[in-house]
Coordinates of C-alpha atoms and ligand atoms in Angstrom, one line a residue:
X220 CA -11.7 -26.7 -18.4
X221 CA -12.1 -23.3 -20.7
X222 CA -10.8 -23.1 -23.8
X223 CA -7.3 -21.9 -24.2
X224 CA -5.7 -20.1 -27.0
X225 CA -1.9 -20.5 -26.1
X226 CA 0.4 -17.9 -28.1
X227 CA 3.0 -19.9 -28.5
X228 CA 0.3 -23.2 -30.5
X229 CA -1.7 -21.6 -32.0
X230 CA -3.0 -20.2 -35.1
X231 CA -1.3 -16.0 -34.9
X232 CA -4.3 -15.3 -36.7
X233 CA -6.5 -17.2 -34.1
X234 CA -4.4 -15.9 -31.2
X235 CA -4.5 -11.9 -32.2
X236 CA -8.6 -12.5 -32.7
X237 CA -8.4 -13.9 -29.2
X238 CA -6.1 -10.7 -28.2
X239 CA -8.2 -8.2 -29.4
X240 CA -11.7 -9.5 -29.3
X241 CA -14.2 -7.0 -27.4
X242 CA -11.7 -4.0 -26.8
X243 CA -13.7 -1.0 -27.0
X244 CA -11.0 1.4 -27.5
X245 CA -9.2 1.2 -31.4
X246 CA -5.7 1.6 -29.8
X247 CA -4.7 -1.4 -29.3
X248 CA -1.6 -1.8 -27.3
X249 CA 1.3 -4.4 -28.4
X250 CA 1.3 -6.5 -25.0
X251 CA 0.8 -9.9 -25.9
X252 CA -0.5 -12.2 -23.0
X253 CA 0.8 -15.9 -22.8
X254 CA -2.7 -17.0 -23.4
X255 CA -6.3 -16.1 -23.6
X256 CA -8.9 -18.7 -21.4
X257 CA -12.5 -18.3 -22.6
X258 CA -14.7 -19.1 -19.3
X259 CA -18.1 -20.2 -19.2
X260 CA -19.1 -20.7 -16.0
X261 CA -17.4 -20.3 -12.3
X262 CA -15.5 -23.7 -12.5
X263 CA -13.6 -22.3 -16.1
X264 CA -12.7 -19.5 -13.9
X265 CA -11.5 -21.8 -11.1
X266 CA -9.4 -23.7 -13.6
X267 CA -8.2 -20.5 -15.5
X268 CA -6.6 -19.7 -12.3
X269 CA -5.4 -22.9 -11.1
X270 CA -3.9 -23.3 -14.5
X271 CA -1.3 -20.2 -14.2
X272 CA -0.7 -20.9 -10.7
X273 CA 1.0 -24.4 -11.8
X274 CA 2.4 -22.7 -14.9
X275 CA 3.9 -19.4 -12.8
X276 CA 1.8 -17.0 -15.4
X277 CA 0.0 -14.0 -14.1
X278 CA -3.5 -13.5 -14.4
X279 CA -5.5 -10.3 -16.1
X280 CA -9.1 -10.3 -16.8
X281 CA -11.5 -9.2 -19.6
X282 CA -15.3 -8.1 -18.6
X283 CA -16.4 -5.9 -20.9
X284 CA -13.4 -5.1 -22.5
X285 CA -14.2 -1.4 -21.9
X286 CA -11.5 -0.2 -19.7
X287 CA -9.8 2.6 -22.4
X288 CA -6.1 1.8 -20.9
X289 CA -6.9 -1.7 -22.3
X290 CA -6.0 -3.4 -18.8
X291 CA -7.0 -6.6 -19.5
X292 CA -3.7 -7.0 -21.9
X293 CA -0.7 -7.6 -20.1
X294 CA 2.1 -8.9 -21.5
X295 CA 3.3 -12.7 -21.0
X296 CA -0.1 -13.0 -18.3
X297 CA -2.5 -15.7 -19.0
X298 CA -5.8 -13.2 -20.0
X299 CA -9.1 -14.7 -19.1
X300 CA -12.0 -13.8 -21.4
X301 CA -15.0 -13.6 -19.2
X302 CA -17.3 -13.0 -22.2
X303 CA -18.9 -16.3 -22.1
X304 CA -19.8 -16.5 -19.0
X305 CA -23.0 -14.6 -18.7
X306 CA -25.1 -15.0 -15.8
X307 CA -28.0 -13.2 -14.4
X308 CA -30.7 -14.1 -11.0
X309 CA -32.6 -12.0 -9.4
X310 CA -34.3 -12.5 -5.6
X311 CA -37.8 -11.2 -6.1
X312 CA -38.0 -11.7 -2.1
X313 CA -35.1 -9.3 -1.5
X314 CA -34.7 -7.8 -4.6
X315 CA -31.0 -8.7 -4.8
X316 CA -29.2 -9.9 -8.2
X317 CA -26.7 -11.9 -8.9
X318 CA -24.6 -11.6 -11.9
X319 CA -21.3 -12.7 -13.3
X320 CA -18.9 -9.7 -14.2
X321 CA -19.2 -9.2 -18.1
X322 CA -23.0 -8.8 -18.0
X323 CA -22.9 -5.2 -19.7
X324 CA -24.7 -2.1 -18.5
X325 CA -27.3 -2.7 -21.5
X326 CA -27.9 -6.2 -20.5
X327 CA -28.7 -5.9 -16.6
X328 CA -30.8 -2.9 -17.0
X329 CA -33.0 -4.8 -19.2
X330 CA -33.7 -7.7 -17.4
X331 CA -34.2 -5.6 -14.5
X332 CA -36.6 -3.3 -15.9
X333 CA -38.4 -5.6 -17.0
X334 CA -39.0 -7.0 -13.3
X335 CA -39.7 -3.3 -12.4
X336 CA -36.4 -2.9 -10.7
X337 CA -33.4 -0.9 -11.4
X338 CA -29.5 -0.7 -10.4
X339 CA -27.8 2.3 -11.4
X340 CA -25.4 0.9 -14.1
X341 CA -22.8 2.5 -16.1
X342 CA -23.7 5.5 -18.8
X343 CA -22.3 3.5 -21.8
X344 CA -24.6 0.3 -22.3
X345 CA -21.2 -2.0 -23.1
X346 CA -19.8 -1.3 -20.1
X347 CA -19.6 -4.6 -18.0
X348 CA -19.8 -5.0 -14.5
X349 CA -16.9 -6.3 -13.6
X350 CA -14.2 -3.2 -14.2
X351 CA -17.5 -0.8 -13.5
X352 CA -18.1 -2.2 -10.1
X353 CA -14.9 -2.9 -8.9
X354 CA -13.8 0.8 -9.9
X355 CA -16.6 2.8 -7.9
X356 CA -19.4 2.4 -10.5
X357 CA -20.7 5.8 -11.6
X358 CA -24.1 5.5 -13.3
X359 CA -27.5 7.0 -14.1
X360 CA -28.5 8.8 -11.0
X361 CA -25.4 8.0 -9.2
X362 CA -25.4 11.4 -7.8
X363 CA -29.0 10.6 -6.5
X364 CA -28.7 6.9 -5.9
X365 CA -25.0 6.8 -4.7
X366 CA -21.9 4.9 -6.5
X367 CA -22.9 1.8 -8.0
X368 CA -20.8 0.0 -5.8
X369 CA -22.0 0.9 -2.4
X370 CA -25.2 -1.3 -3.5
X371 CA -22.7 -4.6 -3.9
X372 CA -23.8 -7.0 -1.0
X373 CA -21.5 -9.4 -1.9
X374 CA -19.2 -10.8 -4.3
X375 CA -18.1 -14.8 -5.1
X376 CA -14.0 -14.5 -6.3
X377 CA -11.4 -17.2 -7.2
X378 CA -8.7 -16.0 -5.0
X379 CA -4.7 -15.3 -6.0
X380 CA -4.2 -19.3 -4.8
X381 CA -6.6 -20.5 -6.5
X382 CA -9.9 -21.0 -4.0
X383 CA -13.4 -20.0 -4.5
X384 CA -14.8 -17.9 -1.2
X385 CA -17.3 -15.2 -0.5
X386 CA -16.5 -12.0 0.8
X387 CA -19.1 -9.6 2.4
X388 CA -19.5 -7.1 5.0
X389 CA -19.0 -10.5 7.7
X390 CA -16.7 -12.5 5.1
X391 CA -13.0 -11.8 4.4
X392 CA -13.9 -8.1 5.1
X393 CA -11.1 -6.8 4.0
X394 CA -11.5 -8.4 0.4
X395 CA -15.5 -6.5 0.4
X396 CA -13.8 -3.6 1.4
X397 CA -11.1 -3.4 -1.5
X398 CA -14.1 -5.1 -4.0
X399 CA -15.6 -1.7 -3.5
X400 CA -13.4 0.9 -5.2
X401 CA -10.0 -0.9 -5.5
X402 CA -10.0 -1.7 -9.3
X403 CA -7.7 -4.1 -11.2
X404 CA -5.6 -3.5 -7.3
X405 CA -8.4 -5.9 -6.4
X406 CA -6.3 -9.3 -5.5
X407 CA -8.6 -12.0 -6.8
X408 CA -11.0 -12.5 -9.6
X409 CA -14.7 -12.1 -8.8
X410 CA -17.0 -14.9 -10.0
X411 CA -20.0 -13.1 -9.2
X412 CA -21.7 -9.4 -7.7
X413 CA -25.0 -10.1 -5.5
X414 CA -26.4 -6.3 -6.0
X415 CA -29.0 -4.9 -4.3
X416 CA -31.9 -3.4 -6.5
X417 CA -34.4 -1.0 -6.0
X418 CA -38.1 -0.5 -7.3
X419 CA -37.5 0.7 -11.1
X420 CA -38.6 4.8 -11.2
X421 CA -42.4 4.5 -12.4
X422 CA -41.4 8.0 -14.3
X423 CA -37.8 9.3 -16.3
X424 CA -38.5 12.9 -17.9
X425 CA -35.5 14.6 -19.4
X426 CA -35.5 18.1 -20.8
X427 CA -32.4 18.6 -23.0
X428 CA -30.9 22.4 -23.7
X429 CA -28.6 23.0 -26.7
X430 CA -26.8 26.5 -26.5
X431 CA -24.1 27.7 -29.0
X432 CA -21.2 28.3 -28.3
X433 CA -21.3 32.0 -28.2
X434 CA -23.4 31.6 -25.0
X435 CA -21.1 29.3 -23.4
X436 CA -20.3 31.0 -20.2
X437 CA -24.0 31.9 -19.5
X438 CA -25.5 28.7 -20.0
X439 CA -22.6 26.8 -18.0
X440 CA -23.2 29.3 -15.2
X441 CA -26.9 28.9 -14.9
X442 CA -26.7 25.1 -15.1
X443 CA -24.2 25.0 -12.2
X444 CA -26.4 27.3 -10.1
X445 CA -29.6 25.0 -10.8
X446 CA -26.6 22.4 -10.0
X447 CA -26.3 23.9 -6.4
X448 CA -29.5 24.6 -5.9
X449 CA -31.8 21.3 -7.3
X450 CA -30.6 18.4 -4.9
X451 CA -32.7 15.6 -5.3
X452 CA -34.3 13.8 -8.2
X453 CA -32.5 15.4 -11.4
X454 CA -29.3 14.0 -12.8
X455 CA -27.9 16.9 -14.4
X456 CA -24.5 16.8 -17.1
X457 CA -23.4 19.3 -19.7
X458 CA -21.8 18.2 -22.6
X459 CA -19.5 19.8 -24.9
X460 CA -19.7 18.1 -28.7
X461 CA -20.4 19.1 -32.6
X462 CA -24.0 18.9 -33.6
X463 CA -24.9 18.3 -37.4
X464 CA -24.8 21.5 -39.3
X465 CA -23.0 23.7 -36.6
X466 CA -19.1 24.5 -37.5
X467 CA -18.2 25.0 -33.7
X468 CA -18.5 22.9 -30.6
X469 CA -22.1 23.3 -28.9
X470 CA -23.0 23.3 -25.3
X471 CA -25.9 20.4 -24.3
X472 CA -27.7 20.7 -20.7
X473 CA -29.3 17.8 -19.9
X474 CA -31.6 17.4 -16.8
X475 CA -33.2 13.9 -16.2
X476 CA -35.4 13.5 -13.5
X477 CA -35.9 9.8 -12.0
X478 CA -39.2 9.9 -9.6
X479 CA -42.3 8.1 -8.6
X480 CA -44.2 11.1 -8.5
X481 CA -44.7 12.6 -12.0
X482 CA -46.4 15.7 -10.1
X483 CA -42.7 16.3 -8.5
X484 CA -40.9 15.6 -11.3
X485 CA -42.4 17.8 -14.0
X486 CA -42.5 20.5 -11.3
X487 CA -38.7 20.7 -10.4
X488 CA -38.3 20.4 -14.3
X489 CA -40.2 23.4 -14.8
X490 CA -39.0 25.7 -12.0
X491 CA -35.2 25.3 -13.7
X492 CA -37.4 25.3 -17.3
X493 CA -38.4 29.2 -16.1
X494 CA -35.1 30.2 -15.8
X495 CA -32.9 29.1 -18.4
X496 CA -31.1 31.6 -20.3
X497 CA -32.1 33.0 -23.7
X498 CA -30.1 32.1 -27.3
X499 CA -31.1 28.0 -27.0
X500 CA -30.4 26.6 -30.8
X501 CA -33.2 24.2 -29.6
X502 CA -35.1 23.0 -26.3
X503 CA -37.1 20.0 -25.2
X504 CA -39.2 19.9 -21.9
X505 CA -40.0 17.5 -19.8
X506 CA -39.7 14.0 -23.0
X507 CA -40.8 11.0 -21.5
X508 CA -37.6 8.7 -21.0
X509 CA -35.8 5.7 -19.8
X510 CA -32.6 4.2 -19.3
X511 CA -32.8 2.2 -21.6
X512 CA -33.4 4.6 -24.4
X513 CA -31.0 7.2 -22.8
X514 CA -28.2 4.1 -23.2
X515 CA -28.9 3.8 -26.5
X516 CA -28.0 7.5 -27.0
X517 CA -24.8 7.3 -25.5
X518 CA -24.2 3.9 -27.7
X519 CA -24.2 6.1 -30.9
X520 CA -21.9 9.1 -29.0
X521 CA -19.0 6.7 -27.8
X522 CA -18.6 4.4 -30.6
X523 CA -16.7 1.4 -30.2
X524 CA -13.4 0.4 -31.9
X525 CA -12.9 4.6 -32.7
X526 CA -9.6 5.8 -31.4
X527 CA -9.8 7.1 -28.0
X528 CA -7.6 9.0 -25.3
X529 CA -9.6 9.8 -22.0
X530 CA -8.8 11.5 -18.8
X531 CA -10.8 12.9 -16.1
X532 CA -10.7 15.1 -12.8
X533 CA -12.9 15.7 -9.4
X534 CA -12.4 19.4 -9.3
X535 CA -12.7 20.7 -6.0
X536 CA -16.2 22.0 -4.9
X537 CA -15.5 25.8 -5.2
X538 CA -13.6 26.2 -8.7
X539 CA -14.6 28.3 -11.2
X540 CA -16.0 25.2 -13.2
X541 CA -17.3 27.5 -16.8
X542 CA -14.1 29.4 -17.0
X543 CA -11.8 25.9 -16.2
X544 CA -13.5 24.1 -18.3
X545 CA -14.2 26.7 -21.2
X546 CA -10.7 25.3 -23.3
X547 CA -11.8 21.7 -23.1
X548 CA -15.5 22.6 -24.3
X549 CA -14.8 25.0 -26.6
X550 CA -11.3 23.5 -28.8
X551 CA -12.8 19.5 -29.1
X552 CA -10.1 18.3 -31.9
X553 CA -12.9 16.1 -33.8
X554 CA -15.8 16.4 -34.2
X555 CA -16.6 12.9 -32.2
X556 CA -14.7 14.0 -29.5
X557 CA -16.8 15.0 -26.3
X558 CA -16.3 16.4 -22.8
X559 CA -18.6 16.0 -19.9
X560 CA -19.3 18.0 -16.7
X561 CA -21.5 16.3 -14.3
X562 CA -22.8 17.3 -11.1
X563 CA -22.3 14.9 -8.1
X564 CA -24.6 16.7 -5.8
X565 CA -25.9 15.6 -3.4
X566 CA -24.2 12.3 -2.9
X567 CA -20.8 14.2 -3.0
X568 CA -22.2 16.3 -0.2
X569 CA -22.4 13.0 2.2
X570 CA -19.7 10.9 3.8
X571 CA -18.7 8.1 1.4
X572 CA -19.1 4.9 3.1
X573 CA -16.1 2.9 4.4
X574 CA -14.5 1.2 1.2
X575 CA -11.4 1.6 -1.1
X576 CA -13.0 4.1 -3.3
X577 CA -12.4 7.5 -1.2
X578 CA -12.4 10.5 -3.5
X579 CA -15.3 12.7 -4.5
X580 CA -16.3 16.0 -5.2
X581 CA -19.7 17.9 -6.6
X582 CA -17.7 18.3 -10.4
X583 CA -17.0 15.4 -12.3
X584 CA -15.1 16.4 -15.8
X585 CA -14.6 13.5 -18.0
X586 CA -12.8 14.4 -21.4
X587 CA -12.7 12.1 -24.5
X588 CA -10.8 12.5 -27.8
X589 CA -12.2 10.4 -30.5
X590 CA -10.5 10.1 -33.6
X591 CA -10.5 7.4 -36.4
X592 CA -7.2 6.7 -37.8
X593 CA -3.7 5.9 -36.4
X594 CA -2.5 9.1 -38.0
X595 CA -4.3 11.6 -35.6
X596 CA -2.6 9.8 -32.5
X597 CA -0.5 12.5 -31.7
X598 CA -2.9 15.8 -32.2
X599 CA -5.4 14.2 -30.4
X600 CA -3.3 12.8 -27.3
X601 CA -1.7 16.2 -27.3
X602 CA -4.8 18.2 -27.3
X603 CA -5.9 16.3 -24.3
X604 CA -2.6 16.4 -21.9
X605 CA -2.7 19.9 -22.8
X606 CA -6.6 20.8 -21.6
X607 CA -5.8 18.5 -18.9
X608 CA -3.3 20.1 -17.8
X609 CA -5.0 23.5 -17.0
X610 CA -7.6 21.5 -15.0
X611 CA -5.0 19.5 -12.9
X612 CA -4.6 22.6 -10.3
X613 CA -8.1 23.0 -9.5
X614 CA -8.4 19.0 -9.0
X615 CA -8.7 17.0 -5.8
X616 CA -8.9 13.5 -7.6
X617 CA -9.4 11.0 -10.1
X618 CA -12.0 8.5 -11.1
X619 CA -10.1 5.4 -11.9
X620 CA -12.7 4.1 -14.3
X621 CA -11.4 6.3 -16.8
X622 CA -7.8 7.0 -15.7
X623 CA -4.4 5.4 -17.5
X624 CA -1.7 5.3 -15.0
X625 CA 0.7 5.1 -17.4
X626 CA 0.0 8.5 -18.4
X627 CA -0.1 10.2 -14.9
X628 CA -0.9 9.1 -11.7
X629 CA -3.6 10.9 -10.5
X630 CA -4.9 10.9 -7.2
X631 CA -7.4 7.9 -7.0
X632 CA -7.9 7.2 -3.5
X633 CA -6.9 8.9 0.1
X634 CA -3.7 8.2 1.4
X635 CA -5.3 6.2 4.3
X636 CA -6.8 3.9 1.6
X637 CA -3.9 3.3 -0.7
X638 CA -2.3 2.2 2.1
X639 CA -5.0 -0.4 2.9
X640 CA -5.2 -1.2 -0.8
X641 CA -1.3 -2.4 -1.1
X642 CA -1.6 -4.3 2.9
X643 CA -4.7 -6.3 1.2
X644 CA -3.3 -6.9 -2.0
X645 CA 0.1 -8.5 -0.3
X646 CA -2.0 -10.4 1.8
X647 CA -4.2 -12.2 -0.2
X648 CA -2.0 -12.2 -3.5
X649 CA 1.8 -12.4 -1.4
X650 CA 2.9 -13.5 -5.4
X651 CA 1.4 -10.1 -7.1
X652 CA 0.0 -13.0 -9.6
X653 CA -3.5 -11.1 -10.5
X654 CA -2.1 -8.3 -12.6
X655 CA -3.0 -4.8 -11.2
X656 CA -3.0 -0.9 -12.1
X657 CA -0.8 -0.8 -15.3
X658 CA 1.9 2.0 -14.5
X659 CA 1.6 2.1 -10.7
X660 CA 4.4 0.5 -9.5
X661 CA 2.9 -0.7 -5.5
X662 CA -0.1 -2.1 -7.5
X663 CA 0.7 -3.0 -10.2
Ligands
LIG810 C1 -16.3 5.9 -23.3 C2 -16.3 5.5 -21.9 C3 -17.4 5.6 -21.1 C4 -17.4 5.2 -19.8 N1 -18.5 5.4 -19.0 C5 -18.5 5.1 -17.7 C6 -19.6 5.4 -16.8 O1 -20.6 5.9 -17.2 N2 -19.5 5.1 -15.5 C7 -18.4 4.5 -15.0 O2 -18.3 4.3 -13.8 N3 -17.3 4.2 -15.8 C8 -17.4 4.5 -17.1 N4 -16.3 4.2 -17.9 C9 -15.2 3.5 -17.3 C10 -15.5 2.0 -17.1 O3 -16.2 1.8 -16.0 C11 -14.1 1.2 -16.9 O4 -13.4 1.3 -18.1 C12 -14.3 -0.2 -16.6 O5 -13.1 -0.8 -16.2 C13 -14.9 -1.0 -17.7 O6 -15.3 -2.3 -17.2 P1 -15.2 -3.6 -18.2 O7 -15.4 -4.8 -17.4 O8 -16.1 -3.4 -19.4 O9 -13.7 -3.5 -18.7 P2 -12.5 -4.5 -18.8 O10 -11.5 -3.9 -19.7 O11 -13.0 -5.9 -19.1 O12 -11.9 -4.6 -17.3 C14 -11.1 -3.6 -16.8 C15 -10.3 -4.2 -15.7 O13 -11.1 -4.4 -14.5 C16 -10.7 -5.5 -13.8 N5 -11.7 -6.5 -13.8 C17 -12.8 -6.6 -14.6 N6 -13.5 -7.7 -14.3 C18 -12.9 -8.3 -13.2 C19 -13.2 -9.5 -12.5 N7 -14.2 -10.2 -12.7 N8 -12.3 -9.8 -11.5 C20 -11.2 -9.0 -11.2 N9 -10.9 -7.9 -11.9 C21 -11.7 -7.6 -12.9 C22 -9.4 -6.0 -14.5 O14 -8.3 -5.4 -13.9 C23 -9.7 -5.5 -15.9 O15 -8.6 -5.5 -16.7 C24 -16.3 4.6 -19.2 C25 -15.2 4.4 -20.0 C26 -15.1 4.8 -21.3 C27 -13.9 4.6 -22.2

């Protein structure tokens, strides 16, 4: 049995530790859950469940703790902490791993690389796996290696009543099916992801651009025409953010290339190399890399327990991506705050495989305000519905992973899907006991 920090026993200054512990985002909402269960293996999870079933509580769970809408606290719900329970085994036959759900980004890619395989895990290294897979999973090379989820074999999950199954592409189908896209709609808790791996890149080169802002529009252009043009190998982002010692927002390019062939790689590197546009503020060709350094990166650029309000938006294939976008790169309303256009080509040119995670496009724009204390709330939240609001025309979709329902409810899956999504969820949890999508009503 795990242990349990009840709200109504215990010590408020042990209970609100247990509340809060391992929230990434500073803004922390005032829904207090019932209790918090610390699991350490399968069987705590088993009993977890078991435990609000007798006890008519509802059930949220806490991977990573990264989710920015803070899902995992519901009020009155008994919260189970997954933190403890860390779990990690590859196959060397078939190269498939298993691992328990709050193994983090950071943690998997290091004990795969240093089996020489890889899994495309999440950008930020403290993202878990549990609200990364079960939301779509978009992570290094995605666009090259697909979403992070179409390479989930399997999954072990304790379901809404309380037993422990397996559900894979022969196995309670429709349970694979929603494990793959669904989110906190998904109707059970998963125990366990069996992910197929591949052979680690022998060779990660990134070249990194840094324009000011005055060349905004040029540089934004050129990247998305490289973007349309370079379709295999290369992950490529921009990012809008303050550098040191420049008073306005800069524009970064980044290209990394993930290959076995150094040959190919420096060469597509150096045909887009020959063509960038003049007025850089600095330039590096080709660097050596790997993920595991490039994670460490993004650990210093999304720091946890800062204040953070995040939205984001598929925008449809043919927008005018620079000029939409120039408001949210150009006005960032501190200087932590960030906002990220990455290209999903090619995978977003290909059918997406049949699973509750339906919506895609070749622009992904992710937009974070970061701010430190409780007094910037408003200007910051602000200064995002606003930006997002010019973008919301041009969209065709949301990525869940970093969507609040409770501020809009974007369009996260195809209608086809949702519908799926809510006939799975009644079936398998008739009680609505696993709590869902904060702010959707159906799935909630
Ligand atoms: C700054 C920032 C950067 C991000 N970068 C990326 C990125 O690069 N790629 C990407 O795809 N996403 C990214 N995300 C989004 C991230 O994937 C989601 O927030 C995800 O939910 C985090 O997973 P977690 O387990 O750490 O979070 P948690 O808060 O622990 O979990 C979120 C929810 O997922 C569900 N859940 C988690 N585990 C289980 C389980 N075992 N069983 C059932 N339900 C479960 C629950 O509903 C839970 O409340 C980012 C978010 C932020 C704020």
């Amino acid at each position: 049995m795990p242990l349990i920090v009840w709200r109504e026993s215990a010590d408020p200054d042990v209970y609100e530790t247990a509340r809060t512990s391992r929230l990434f985002n500073g803004v922390i909402p005032q829904r207090y859950p019932v209790a918090i269960a610390f699991a350490k293996s399968e069987q705590d999870i088993v009993d977890a469940v078991n435990t609000a079933i007798q006890r008519k509580h509802r059930i949220s769970v806490r991977a990573g703790g990264h989710s920015y809408a803070t899902w995992s606290l519901r009020s009155d719900a008994l919260l189970l902490d997954l933190g403890q329970y860390i779990e990690m085994d590859l196959d060397e036959k078939t190269g498939i791993v298993r691992a328990s759900p709050s193994v983090t980004g950071s943690q998997l890619n290091a004990y795969l690389s240093a089996r020489s395989r890889a899994f495309s895990v999440g950008h930020c290294p403290d993202v878990a796996l549990g609200g990364f897979l079960l939301g779509g999973g978009m992570g290094w090379n995605t666009n090259n290696w697909g979403w992070a989820c179409e390479s989930i074999v399997a999954i072990d999950l304790v379901t809404a009543s309380g037993g422990l199954i397996k559900a894979d592409a022969h196995n309670h189908t429709d349970l694979f099916w929603a494990a793959r896209g669904g989110g906190p709609a998904f109707p059970g808790v998963v125990t366990r992801f069996h992910l197929q791996t591949q052979p680690a890149p022998k060779i990660i080169r990134s070249s990194v651009y840094v324009y000011p802002i005055e060349h905004y529009e040029t540089a934004f252009n050129w990247i998305l025409k490289i973007a349309s043009s370079v379709d295999h190998l290369v992950e490529i982002t921009a990012v809008g953010s303050y550098k040191e010692a420049f008073q306005d927002p800069c524009l970064t390019i980044i290209l990394l290339a993930f290959s076995d062939d150094e040959h190919a790689a420096n060469g597509i590197l150096q045909t887009v190399d020959k063509s960038h546009p003049p007025g850089l503020l600095s330039r590096s060709f080709a660097e050596e890399t790997s993920v595991q350094r490039e994670l460490e990166n993004k650990y210093n650029a999304y720091p946890i327990g800062q204040r953070y309000k995040v939205d984001n938006v598929f925008l449809k294939n043919d927008a005018d991506v620079a000029e939409l976008l120039r408001p949210a790169f150009t006005t960032l309303p501190t200087r932590q705050s960030l906002a990220l256009w990455s290209s999903m080509r090619p995978r977003s040119t290909e059918a997406l495989t049949d699973m509750a995670l339906s919506v895609q496009s070749d622009h992904y724009v992710a937009l974070y305000a970061i701010w430190e204390n409780e007094a910037g709330d408003l200007e910051n939240g602000a200064w995002l519905t606003g930006v997002m609001g010019e973008l919301k025309c041009q969209a065709v979709g949301t990525y869940l992973g970093e969507h609040d329902f409770q501020v809009r409810a974007g369009t996260l899956w195809g209608s086809q899907q949702y519908e799926s999504l809510v006939r799975v969820k009644r079936r398998w949890d008739p009680d609505n006991r696993i709590c869902g999508c904060l702010g959707l009503e159906e799935l909630g």
